[in-house]
């Protein structure tokens, strides 16, 4: 068996100090293979976002081991984690988190800017990413001029513009109606078929059905992991 | 991995970003940099005008000539009032100084009056200065044309005169004057020389507005007595003016019969001493004013820090997004630092502009020439940039150290 892309062992996360401390994660073990499509489900407050943040190197666990491509992430410093994010991860946040008063194009360009790509290259890649999410014509619109579904697609374009290894999406369809949600899911499935490992938090079983693996969280631990048998047929 | 070109482009982008964020809050940005604007404008204006004043004072005094002692009756500037007027000097005093004091190059008596000069229907009221040809040995004031008095003319008290440039312009319209005869205070006077231009005096107006005649002529025809009101003494370069001053004091005390322990009833000015005193005074004034102005620069810096802190708080979410997307701390730090520096430099530039306007408006009022002091302009601009770095660093640091998760959650 090949080495997993992501390996979590005994990951814990507590917030606060002393008597007020709250343990959001209480020993999470997880292996994610390259090319997997994982849906993370669970009640509100069960630790889904916390796990995603740790996976995406945005946050550090309080305890346990996180190996990404065989390297210990929990030992990296702030800037090393930033460089890791820049290189391997794409994020779609809970809530869209686009820069206000900034065009769709510039939002999508942002990760390339920090990667140090030249302007013409940035423009080309950003346009291509916007095309992938069907917003080529909307490139000069600011978030305020876009619908919720469109904003989410801009956020997705921004996440995939660097051709990341892993795409992390925290409730990417949380604010959308089911037709828009399905469009988003089609996009994610499409990226997954092209080799991007996708992890996605969702509350809706209908959306989780797009994934190959479904991880159920409960009170800071993984309750069970399901495999979607029909996924293979779709993909 | 990255070429320097890309880095340059990246910082170019950061610069544009800073400009955009300043433009977005134009009024706020302007109010923020007001302190810097005023500080830079004040520092540059003060220092430029102060230096110009010092230079003007030095210039005037050196045009009077250094190593000159000016002897007047009375007890100096401040002590005019009360008591009988101290007696004037006479030609014997002048000769005594000339003959008995070592280190004296030339001694010129002086007596002044005023009157209206008339020439072919032109009227010009001016100062009439009675002196001897030694006047031109005491101080460097060359003739533009013509000649000085002959000793025969001085002894005979002839009505000959040397005119200043202002008189030349106003009475003779700048035309041929030597050999002409004009009337002044009821006598006719032959022009024998024209003085070169000397310019404005600091306290007493136009030095070129003068008619110089032999002292004997002025005494006999105008003042009607033998008094000499000022004695100018040119001191030999090899001698110290203080020492010569002391010897003259002793001599005059004796001649004026001032008893032991009594105060002098005359005073002796050393022009060099006055020059030094005035120069150090104006320099000190300049420094004090510059220091006061510098304080407003610091206040301006605090204003920038304040608004940058507000900006960091307002844009916490933006910072969160940038960090989450993979910006390293230094890049976020640079973004806010560049913004602060761009702000303060803009303030500095506006300040420099204001300063030039203020200097242009104030220099005629202060009777100094308009000057552009490149050095102080550059220094003030660099200081405003440094203030941006110093006071922008703390807010930028705060932005760079934000936790991405908390920043993203920020409302
Ligand atoms: N910064 C924080 N400080 C304190 N407690 C926190 C913090 N972040 C999360 N928590 C707590 O940790 C627990 C897990 O939070 P998390 O955001 O992972 O939940 P979630 O599963 O994503 O929920 P939801 O479906 O509502 O998004 C929650 O009880 C939350 O209150
Ligand atoms: Mg969540």
PDB file of C-alpha atoms and ligand atoms in Angstrom, chain A residues 15 22 24 43-50 94 171 203, chain B residues 406 409, ligand 1:
ATOM      1  CA  UNK A  15      -9.133  26.214  23.009  1.00  0.00           C
ATOM      2  CA  UNK A  22     -12.491  23.456  25.679  1.00  0.00           C
ATOM      3  CA  UNK A  24     -12.634  20.709  20.224  1.00  0.00           C
ATOM      4  CA  UNK A  43     -23.264  18.060  14.012  1.00  0.00           C
ATOM      5  CA  UNK A  44     -22.486  21.708  14.469  1.00  0.00           C
ATOM      6  CA  UNK A  45     -19.559  22.114  16.826  1.00  0.00           C
ATOM      7  CA  UNK A  46     -18.299  18.578  16.330  1.00  0.00           C
ATOM      8  CA  UNK A  47     -14.906  19.836  15.127  1.00  0.00           C
ATOM      9  CA  UNK A  48     -15.194  19.722  11.345  1.00  0.00           C
ATOM     10  CA  UNK A  49     -13.849  23.216  10.678  1.00  0.00           C
ATOM     11  CA  UNK A  50     -11.159  22.791  13.305  1.00  0.00           C
ATOM     12  CA  UNK A  94     -17.020  28.781   5.209  1.00  0.00           C
ATOM     13  CA  UNK A 171     -19.301  24.111   3.592  1.00  0.00           C
ATOM     14  CA  UNK A 203     -24.276  19.112   6.285  1.00  0.00           C
TER      15      UNK A 203
ATOM     16  CA  UNK B 406      -8.893  34.467  14.075  1.00  0.00           C
ATOM     17  CA  UNK B 409     -13.419  34.949  11.708  1.00  0.00           C
TER      18      UNK B 409
HETATM   19  N1  LIG C   1     -11.181  30.021  18.412  1.00  0.00           N
HETATM   20  C1  LIG C   1     -11.974  29.263  19.195  1.00  0.00           C
HETATM   21  N2  LIG C   1     -11.991  29.505  20.504  1.00  0.00           N
HETATM   22  C2  LIG C   1     -12.745  28.747  21.319  1.00  0.00           C
HETATM   23  N3  LIG C   1     -13.513  27.762  20.913  1.00  0.00           N
HETATM   24  C3  LIG C   1     -13.527  27.467  19.603  1.00  0.00           C
HETATM   25  C4  LIG C   1     -12.746  28.217  18.675  1.00  0.00           C
HETATM   26  N4  LIG C   1     -12.939  27.703  17.439  1.00  0.00           N
HETATM   27  C5  LIG C   1     -13.803  26.704  17.592  1.00  0.00           C
HETATM   28  N5  LIG C   1     -14.157  26.557  18.890  1.00  0.00           N
HETATM   29  C6  LIG C   1     -15.059  25.533  19.429  1.00  0.00           C
HETATM   30  O1  LIG C   1     -14.639  24.281  18.969  1.00  0.00           O
HETATM   31  C7  LIG C   1     -15.733  23.499  18.623  1.00  0.00           C
HETATM   32  C8  LIG C   1     -15.556  22.976  17.209  1.00  0.00           C
HETATM   33  O2  LIG C   1     -15.679  24.057  16.336  1.00  0.00           O
HETATM   34  P1  LIG C   1     -15.716  23.851  14.785  1.00  0.00           P
HETATM   35  O3  LIG C   1     -15.711  25.223  14.175  1.00  0.00           O
HETATM   36  O4  LIG C   1     -14.648  22.935  14.399  1.00  0.00           O
HETATM   37  O5  LIG C   1     -17.127  23.190  14.589  1.00  0.00           O
HETATM   38  P2  LIG C   1     -17.817  22.714  13.241  1.00  0.00           P
HETATM   39  O6  LIG C   1     -17.926  21.257  13.319  1.00  0.00           O
HETATM   40  O7  LIG C   1     -17.115  23.302  12.074  1.00  0.00           O
HETATM   41  O8  LIG C   1     -19.260  23.395  13.392  1.00  0.00           O
HETATM   42  P3  LIG C   1     -20.160  24.093  12.275  1.00  0.00           P
HETATM   43  O9  LIG C   1     -20.851  22.985  11.541  1.00  0.00           O
HETATM   44  O10 LIG C   1     -21.117  24.904  13.056  1.00  0.00           O
HETATM   45  O11 LIG C   1     -19.269  24.919  11.418  1.00  0.00           O
HETATM   46  C9  LIG C   1     -16.975  24.349  18.794  1.00  0.00           C
HETATM   47  O12 LIG C   1     -17.604  23.997  20.008  1.00  0.00           O
HETATM   48  C10 LIG C   1     -16.445  25.757  18.909  1.00  0.00           C
HETATM   49  O13 LIG C   1     -17.225  26.488  19.827  1.00  0.00           O
END
